[in-house]
PDB file of C-alpha atoms and ligand atoms in Angstrom:
ATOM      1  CA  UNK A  14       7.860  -2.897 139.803  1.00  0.00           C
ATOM      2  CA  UNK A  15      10.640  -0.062 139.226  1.00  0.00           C
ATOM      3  CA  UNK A  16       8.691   3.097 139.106  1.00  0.00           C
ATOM      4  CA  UNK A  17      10.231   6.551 138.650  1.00  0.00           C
ATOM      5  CA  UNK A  18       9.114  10.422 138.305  1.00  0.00           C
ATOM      6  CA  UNK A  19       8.704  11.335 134.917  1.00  0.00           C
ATOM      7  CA  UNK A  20       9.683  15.032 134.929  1.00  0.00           C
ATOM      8  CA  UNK A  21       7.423  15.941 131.921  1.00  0.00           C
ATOM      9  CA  UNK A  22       6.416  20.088 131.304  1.00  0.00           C
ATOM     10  CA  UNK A  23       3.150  19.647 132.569  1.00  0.00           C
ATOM     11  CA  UNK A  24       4.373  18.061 136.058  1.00  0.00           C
ATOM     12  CA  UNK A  25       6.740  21.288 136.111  1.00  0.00           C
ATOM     13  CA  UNK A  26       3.797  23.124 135.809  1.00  0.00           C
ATOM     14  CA  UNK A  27       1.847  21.628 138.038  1.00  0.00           C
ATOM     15  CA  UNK A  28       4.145  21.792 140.810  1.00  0.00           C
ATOM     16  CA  UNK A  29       4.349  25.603 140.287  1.00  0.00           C
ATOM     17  CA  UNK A  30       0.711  26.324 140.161  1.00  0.00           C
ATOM     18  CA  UNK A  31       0.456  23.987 142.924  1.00  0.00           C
ATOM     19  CA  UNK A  32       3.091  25.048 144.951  1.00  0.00           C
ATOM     20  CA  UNK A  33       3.516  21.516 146.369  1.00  0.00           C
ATOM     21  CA  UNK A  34       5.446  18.495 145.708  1.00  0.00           C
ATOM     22  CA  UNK A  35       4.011  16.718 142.594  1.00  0.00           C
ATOM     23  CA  UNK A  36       5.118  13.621 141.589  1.00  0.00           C
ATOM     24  CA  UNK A  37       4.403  11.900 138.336  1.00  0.00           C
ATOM     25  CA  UNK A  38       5.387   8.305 137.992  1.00  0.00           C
ATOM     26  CA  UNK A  39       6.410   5.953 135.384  1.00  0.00           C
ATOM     27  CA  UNK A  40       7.046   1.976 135.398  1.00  0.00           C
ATOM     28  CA  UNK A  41       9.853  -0.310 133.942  1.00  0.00           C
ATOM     29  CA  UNK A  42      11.817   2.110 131.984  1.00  0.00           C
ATOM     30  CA  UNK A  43      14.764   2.737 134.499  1.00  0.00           C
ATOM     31  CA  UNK A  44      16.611  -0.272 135.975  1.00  0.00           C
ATOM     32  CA  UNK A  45      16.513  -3.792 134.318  1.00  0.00           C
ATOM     33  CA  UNK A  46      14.850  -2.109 131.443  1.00  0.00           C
ATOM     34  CA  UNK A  47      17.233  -1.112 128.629  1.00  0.00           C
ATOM     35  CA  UNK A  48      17.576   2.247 127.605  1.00  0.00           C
ATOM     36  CA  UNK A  49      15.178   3.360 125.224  1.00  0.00           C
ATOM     37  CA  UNK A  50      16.592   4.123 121.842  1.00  0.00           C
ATOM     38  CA  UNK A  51      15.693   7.724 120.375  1.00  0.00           C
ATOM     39  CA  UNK A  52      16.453   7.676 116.562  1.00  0.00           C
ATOM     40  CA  UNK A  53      16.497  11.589 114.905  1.00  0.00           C
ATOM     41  CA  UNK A  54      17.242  12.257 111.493  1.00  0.00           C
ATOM     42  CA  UNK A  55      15.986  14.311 108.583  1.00  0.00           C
ATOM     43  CA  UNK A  56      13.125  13.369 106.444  1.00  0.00           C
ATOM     44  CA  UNK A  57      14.249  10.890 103.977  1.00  0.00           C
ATOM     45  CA  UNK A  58      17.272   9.454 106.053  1.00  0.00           C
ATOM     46  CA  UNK A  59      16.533   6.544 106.308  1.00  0.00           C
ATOM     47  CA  UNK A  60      15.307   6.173 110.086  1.00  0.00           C
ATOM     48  CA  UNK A  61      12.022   4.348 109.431  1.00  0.00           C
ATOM     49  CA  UNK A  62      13.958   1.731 107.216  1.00  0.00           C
ATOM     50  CA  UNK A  63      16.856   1.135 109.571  1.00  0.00           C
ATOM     51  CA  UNK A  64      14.136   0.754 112.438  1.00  0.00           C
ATOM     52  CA  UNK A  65      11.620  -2.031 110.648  1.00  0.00           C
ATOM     53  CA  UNK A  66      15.096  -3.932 109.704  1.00  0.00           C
ATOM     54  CA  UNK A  67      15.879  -3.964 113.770  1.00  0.00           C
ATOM     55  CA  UNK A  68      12.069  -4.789 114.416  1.00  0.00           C
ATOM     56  CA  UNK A  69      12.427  -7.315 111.619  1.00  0.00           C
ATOM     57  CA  UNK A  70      15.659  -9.294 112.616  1.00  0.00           C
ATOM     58  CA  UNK A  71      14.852  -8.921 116.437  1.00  0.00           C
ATOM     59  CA  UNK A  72      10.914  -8.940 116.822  1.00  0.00           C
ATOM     60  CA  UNK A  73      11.223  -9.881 120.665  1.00  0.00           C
ATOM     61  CA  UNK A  74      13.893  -7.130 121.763  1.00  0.00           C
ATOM     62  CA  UNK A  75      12.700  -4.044 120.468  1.00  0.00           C
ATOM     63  CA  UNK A  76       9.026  -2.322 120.352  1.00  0.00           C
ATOM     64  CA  UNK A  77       8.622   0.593 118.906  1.00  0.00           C
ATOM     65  CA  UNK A  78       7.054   3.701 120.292  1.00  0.00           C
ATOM     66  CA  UNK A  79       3.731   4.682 118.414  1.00  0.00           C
ATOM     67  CA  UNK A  80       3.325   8.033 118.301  1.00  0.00           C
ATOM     68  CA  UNK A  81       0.583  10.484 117.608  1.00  0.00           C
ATOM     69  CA  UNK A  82       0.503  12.964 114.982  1.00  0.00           C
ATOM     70  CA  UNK A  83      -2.259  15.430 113.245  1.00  0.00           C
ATOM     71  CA  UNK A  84      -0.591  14.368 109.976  1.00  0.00           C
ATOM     72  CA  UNK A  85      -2.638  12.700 107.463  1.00  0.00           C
ATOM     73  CA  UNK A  86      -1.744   8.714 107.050  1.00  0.00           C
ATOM     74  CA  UNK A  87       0.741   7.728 103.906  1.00  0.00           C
ATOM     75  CA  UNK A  88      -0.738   5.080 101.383  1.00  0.00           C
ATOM     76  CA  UNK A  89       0.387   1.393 103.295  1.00  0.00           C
ATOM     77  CA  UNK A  90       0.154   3.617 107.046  1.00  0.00           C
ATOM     78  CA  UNK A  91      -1.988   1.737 109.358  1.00  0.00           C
ATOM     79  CA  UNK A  92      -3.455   3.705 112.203  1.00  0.00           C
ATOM     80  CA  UNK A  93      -2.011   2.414 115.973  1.00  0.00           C
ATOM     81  CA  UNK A  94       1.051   0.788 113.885  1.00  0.00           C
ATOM     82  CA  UNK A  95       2.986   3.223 112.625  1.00  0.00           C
ATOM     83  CA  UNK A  96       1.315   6.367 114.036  1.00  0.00           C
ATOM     84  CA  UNK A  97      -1.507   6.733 115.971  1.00  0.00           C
ATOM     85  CA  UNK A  98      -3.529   9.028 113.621  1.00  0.00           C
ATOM     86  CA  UNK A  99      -4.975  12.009 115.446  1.00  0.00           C
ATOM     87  CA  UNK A 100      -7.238  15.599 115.001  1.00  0.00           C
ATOM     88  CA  UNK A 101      -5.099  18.023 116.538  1.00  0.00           C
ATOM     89  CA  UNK A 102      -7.945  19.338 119.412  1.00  0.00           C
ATOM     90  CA  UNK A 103      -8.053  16.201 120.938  1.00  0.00           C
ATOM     91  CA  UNK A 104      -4.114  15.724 120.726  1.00  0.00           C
ATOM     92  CA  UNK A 105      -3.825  19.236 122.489  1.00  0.00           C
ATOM     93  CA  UNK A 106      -6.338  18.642 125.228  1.00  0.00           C
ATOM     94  CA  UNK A 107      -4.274  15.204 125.910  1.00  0.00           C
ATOM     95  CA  UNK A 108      -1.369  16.954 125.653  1.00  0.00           C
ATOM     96  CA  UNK A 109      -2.315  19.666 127.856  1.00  0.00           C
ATOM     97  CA  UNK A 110      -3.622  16.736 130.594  1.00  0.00           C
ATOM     98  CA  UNK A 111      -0.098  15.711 130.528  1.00  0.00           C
ATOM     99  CA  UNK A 112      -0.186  12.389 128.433  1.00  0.00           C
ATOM    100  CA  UNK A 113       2.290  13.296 126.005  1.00  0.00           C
ATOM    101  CA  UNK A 114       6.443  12.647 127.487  1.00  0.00           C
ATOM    102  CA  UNK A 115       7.074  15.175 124.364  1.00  0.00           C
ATOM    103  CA  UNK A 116       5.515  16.536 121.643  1.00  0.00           C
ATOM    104  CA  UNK A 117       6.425  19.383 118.309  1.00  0.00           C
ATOM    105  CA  UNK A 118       5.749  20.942 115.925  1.00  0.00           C
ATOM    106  CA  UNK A 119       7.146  19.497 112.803  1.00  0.00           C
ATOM    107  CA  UNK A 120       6.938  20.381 109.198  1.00  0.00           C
ATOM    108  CA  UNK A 121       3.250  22.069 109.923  1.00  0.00           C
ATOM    109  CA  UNK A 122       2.134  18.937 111.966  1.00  0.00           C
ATOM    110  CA  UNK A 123       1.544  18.031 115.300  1.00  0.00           C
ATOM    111  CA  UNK A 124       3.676  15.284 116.982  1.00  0.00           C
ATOM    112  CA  UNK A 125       3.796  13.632 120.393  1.00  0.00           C
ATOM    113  CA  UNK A 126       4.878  10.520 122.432  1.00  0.00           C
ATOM    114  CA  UNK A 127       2.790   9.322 124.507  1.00  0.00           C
ATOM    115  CA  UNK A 128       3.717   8.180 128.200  1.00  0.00           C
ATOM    116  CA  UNK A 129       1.535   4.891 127.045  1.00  0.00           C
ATOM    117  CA  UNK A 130       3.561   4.535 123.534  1.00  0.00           C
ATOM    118  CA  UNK A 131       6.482   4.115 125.742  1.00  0.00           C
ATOM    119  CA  UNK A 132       5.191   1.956 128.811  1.00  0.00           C
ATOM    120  CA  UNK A 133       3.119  -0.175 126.163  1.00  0.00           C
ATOM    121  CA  UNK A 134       6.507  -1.550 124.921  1.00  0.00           C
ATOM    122  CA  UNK A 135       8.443  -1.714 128.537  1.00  0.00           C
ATOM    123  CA  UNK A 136       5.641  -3.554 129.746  1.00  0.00           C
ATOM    124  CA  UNK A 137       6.091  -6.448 127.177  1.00  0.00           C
ATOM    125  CA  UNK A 138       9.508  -6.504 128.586  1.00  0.00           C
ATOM    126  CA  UNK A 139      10.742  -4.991 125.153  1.00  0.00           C
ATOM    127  CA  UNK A 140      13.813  -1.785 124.145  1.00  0.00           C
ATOM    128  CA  UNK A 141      11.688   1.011 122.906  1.00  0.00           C
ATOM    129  CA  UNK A 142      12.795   2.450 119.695  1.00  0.00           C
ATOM    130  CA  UNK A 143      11.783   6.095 119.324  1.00  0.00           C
ATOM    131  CA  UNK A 144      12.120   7.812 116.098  1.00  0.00           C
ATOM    132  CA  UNK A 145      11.351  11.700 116.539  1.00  0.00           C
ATOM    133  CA  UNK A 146      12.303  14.868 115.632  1.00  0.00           C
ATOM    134  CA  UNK A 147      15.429  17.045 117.245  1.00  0.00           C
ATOM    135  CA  UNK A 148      13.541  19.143 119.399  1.00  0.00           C
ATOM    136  CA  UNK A 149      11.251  16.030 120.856  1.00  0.00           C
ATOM    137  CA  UNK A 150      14.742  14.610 121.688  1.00  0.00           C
ATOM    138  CA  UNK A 151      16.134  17.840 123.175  1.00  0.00           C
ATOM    139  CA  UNK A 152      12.780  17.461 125.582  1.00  0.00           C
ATOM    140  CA  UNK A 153      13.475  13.543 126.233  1.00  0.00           C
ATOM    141  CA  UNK A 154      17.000  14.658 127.098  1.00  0.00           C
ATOM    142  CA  UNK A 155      15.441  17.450 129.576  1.00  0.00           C
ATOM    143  CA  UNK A 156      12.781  14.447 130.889  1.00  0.00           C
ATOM    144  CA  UNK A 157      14.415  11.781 133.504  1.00  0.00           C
ATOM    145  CA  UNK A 158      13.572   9.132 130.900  1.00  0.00           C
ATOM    146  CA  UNK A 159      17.352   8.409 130.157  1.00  0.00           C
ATOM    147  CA  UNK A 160      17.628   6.806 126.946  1.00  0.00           C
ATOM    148  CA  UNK A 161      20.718   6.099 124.298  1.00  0.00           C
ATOM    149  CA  UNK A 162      20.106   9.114 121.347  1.00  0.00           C
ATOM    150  CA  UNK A 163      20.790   8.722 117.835  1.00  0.00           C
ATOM    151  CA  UNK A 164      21.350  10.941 115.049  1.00  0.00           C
ATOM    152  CA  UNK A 165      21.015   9.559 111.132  1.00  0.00           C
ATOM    153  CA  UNK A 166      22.724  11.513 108.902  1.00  0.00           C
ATOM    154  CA  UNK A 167      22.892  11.473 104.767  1.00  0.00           C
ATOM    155  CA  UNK A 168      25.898  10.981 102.830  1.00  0.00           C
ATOM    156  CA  UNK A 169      24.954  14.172 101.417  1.00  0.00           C
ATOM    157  CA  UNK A 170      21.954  16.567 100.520  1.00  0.00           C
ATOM    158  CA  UNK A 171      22.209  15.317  97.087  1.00  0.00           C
ATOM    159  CA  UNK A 172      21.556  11.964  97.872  1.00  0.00           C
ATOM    160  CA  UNK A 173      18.782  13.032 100.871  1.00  0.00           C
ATOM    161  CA  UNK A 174      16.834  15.073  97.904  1.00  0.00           C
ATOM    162  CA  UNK A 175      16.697  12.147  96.351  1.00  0.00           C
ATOM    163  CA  UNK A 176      15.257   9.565  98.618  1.00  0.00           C
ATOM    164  CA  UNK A 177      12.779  11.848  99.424  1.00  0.00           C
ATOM    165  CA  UNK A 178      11.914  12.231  96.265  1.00  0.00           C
ATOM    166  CA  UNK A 179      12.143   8.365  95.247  1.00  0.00           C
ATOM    167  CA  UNK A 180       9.748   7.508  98.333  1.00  0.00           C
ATOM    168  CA  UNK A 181       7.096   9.306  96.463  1.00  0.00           C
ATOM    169  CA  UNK A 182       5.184   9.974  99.607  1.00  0.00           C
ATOM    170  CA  UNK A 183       5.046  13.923  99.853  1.00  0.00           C
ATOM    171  CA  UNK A 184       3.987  16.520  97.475  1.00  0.00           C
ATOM    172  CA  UNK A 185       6.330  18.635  95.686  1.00  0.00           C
ATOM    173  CA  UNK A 186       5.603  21.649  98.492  1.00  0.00           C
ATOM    174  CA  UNK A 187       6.032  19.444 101.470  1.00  0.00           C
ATOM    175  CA  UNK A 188       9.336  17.740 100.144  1.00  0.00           C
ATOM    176  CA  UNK A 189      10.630  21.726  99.742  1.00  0.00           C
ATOM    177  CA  UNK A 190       9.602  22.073 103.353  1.00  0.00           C
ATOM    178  CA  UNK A 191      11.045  18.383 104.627  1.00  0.00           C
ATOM    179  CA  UNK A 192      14.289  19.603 102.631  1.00  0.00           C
ATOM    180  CA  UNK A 193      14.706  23.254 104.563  1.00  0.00           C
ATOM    181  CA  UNK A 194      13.923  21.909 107.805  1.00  0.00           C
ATOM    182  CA  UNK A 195      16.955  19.016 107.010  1.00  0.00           C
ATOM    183  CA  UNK A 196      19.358  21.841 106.660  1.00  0.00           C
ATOM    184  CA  UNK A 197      18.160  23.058 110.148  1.00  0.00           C
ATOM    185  CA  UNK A 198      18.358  19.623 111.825  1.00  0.00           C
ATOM    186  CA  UNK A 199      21.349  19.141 110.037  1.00  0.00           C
ATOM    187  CA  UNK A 200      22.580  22.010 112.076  1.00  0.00           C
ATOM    188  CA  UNK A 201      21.324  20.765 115.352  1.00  0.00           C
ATOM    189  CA  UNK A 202      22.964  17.717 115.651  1.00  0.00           C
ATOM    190  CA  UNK A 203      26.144  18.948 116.306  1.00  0.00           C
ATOM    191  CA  UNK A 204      24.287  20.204 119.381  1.00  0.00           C
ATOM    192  CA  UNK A 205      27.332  19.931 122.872  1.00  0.00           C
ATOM    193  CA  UNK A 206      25.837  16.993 124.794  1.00  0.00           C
ATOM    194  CA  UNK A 207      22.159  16.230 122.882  1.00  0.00           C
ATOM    195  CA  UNK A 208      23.309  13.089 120.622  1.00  0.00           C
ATOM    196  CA  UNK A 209      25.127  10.424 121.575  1.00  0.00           C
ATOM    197  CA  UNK A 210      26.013   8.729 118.405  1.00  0.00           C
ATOM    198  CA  UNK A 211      25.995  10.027 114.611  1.00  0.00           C
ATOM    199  CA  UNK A 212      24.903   7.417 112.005  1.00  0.00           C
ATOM    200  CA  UNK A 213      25.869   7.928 107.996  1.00  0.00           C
ATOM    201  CA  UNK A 214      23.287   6.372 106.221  1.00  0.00           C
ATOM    202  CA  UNK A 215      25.084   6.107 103.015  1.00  0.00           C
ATOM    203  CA  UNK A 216      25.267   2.199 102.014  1.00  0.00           C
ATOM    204  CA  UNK A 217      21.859   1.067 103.804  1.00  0.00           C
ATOM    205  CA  UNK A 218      23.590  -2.638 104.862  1.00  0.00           C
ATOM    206  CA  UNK A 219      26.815  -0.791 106.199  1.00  0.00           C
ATOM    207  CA  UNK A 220      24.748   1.785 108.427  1.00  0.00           C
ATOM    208  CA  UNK A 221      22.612  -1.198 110.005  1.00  0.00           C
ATOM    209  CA  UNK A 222      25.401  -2.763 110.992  1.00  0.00           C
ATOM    210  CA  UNK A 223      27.172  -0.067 112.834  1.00  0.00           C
ATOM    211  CA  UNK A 224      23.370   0.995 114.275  1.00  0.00           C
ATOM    212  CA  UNK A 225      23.517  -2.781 115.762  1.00  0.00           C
ATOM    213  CA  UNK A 226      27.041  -3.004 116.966  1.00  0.00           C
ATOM    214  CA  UNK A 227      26.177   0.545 119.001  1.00  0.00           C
ATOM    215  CA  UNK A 228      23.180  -1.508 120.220  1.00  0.00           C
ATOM    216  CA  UNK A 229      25.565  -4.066 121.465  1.00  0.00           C
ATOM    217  CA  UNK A 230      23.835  -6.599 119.145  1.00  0.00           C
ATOM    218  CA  UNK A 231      27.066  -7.119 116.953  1.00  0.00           C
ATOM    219  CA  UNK A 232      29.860  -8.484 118.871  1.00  0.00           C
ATOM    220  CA  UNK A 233      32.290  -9.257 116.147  1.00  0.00           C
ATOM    221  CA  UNK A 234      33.333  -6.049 115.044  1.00  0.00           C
ATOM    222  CA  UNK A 235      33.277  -6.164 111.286  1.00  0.00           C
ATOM    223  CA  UNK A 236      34.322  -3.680 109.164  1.00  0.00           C
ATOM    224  CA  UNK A 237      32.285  -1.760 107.472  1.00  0.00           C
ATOM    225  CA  UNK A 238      32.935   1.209 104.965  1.00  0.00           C
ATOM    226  CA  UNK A 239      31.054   3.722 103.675  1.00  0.00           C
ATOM    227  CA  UNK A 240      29.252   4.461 107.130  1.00  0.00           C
ATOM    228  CA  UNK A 241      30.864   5.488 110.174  1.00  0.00           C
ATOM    229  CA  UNK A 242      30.156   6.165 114.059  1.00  0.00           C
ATOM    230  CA  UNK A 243      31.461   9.280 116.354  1.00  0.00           C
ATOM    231  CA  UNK A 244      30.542   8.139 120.271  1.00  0.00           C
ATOM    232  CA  UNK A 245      30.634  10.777 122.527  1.00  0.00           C
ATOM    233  CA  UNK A 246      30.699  13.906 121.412  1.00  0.00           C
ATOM    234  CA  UNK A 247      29.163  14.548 118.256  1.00  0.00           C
ATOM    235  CA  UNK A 248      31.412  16.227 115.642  1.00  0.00           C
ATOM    236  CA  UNK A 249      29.794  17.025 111.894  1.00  0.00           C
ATOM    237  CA  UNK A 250      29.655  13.876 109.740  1.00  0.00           C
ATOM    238  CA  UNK A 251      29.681  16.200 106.594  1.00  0.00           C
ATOM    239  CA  UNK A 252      29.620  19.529 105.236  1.00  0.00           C
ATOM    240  CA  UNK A 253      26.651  20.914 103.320  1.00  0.00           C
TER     241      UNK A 253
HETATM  242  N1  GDP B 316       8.940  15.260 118.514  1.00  0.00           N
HETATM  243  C1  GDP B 316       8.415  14.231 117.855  1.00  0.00           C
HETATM  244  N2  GDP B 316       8.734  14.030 116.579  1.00  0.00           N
HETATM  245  C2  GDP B 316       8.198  12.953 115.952  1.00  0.00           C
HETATM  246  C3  GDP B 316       7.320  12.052 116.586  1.00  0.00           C
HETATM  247  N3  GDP B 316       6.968  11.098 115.698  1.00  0.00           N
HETATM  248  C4  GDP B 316       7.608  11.383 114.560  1.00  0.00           C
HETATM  249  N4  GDP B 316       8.354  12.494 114.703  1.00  0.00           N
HETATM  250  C5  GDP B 316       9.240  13.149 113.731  1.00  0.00           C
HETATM  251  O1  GDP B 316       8.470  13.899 112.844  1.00  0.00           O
HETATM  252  C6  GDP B 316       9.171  14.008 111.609  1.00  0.00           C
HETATM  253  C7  GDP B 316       8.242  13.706 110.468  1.00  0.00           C
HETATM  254  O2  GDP B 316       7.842  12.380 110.523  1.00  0.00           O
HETATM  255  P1  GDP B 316       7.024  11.763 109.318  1.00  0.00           P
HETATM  256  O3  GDP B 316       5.890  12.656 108.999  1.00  0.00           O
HETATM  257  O4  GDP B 316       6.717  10.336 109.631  1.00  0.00           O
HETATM  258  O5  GDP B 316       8.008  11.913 108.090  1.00  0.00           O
HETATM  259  P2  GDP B 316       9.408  11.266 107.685  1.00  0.00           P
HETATM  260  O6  GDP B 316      10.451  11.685 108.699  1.00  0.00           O
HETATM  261  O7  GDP B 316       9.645  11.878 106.361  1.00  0.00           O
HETATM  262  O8  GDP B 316       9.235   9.789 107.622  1.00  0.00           O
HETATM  263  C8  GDP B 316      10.350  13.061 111.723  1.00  0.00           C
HETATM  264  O9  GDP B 316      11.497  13.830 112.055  1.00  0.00           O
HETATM  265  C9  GDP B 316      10.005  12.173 112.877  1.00  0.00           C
HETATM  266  O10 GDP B 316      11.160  11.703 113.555  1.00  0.00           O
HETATM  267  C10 GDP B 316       7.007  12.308 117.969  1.00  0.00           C
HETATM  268  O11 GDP B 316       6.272  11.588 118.619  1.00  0.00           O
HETATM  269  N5  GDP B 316       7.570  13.390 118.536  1.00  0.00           N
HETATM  270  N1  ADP B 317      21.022   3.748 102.619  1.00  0.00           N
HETATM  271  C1  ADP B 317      20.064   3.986 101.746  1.00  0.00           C
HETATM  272  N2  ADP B 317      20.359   4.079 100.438  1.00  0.00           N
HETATM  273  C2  ADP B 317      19.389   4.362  99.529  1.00  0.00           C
HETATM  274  N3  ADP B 317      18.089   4.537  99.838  1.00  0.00           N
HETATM  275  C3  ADP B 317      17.741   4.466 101.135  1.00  0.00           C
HETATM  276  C4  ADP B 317      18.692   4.181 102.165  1.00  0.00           C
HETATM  277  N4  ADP B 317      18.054   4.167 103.346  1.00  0.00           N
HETATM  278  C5  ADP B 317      16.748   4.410 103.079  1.00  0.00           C
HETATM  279  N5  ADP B 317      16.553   4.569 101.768  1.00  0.00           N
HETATM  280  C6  ADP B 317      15.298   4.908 101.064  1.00  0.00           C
HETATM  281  O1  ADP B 317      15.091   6.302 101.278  1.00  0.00           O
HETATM  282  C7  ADP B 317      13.700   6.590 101.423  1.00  0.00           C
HETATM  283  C8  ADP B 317      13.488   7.293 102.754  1.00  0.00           C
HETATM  284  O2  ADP B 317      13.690   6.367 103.816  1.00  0.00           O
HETATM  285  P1  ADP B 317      12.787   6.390 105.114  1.00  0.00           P
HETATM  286  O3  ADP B 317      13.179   5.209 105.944  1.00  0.00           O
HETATM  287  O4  ADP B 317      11.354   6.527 104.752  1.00  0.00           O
HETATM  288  O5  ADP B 317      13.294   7.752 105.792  1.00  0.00           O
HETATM  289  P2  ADP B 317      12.824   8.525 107.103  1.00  0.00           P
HETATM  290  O6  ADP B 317      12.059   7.553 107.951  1.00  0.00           O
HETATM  291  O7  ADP B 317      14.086   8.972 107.751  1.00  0.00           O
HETATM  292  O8  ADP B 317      12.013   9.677 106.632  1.00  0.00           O
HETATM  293  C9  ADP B 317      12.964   5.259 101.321  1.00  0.00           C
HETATM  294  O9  ADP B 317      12.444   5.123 100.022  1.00  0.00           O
HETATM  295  C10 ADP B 317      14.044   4.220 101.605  1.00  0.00           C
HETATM  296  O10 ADP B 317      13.794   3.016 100.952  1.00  0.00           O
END
């Protein structure tokens, strides 16, 4: 099996306390494997609905990459499906062991992907979707885990207010904090060389099909309005 060094902060460390040669190793993500997919967006995008409508329509291609976070589960969240549900000593000892590929601090929570979250899908022969935030895909960037990075971006704040609001999931404090954060990550995706694509999630329909044809999944090149893609370098989809 393909096997390559995972180049994660805590083998960096390691080598320098060491002062030796250490090598950490991962399988099946390099190679025949297909690039991972890293998804970033703000809260209330859209990410988590364009991903379940990939894992929906193509069950057998794509996996997605569980990931651990000290945030409490949502009504309908099922612990080791959509996060693995942790308490945030026991995420920081694992973390500091060197489980985690990546990990942040995001709106006052812990959050981290696992080397297992990603291998677990690779080894069923499956794409791995990854939906984190912009600094856990600044670190996958910095990590030899090459990968195809996606940024989701709202029509406008207007319209990213209100999803958030409409999902109901957050309290009025935590939405405030979801919606200053946006502005930040907002910011950040413009970032020279850190996204590959930029995704307008304004008609939901239009946006999946434009995430599928940059998958390669959509090979008759409809039109689509309302949404559109930038490849290479990213330029701002919109002014706030
Ligand atoms: N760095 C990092 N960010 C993550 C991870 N898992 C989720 N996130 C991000 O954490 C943020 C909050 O996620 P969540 O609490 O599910 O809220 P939501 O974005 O409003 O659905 C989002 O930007 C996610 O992309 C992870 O493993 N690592
Ligand atoms: N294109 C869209 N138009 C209108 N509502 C949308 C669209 N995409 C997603 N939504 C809704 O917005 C809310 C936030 O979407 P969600 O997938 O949970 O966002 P994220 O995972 O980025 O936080 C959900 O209620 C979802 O149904």
């Amino acid at each position: 099996c393909l096997v390559f060094n995972i180049d994660t902060p805590f083998v960096k460390q390691q080598r320098k306390i060491k002062g030796s040669e250490v090598v950490s190793w991962s399988k099946g993500v390099l190679g025949v494997a297909q690039k991972p997919v890293v998804i970033s967006g703000p809260s209330g995008v859209g990410k988590g609905t364009l991903i379940a409508k990939l894992m929906k329509e193509y069950p057998s291609k794509f996996g997605f990459s569980v990931s651990h976070t000290t945030r409490s589960p949502r009504v309908k969240e099922i612990d080791g499906v959509h996060y693995h549900f942790a308490g945030r000593s026991k995420m920081e000892q694992d973390i500091s062991e060197g489980e985690f590929l990546e990990f942040a601090h995001v709106h006052g929570n812990l959050y981290g992907t696992s080397i297992e979250a990603v291998e677990s899908v690779t080894d069923e022969g499956k794409r791995c979707i990854l939906d984190i935030d912009v600094q856990g895909a600044r670190s996958v960037r910095a990590s030899s885990l090459e990968a195809i990075f996606i940024f989701v971006c709202p029509p406008s704040f207007e319209e990213l207010e209100k999803r958030l609001r409409a999902r109901g999931t957050e309290t009025e404090e935590q939405i405030q904090k979801r919606l200053r954060n946006a502005r930040a990550e907002l910011d950040q995706s413009n970032s020279p060389g850190l996204f590959d694509h930029l995704l307008v999630n304004d008609n939901l329909e239009a946006c999946y099909e434009n995430l599928k044809k940059l998958l390669s999944l959509d090979d008759d090149h409809k039109d689509s309005d309302g949404c559109f893609i930038e490849d290479g370098k990213a330029t701002a989809c919109y002014s706030i």
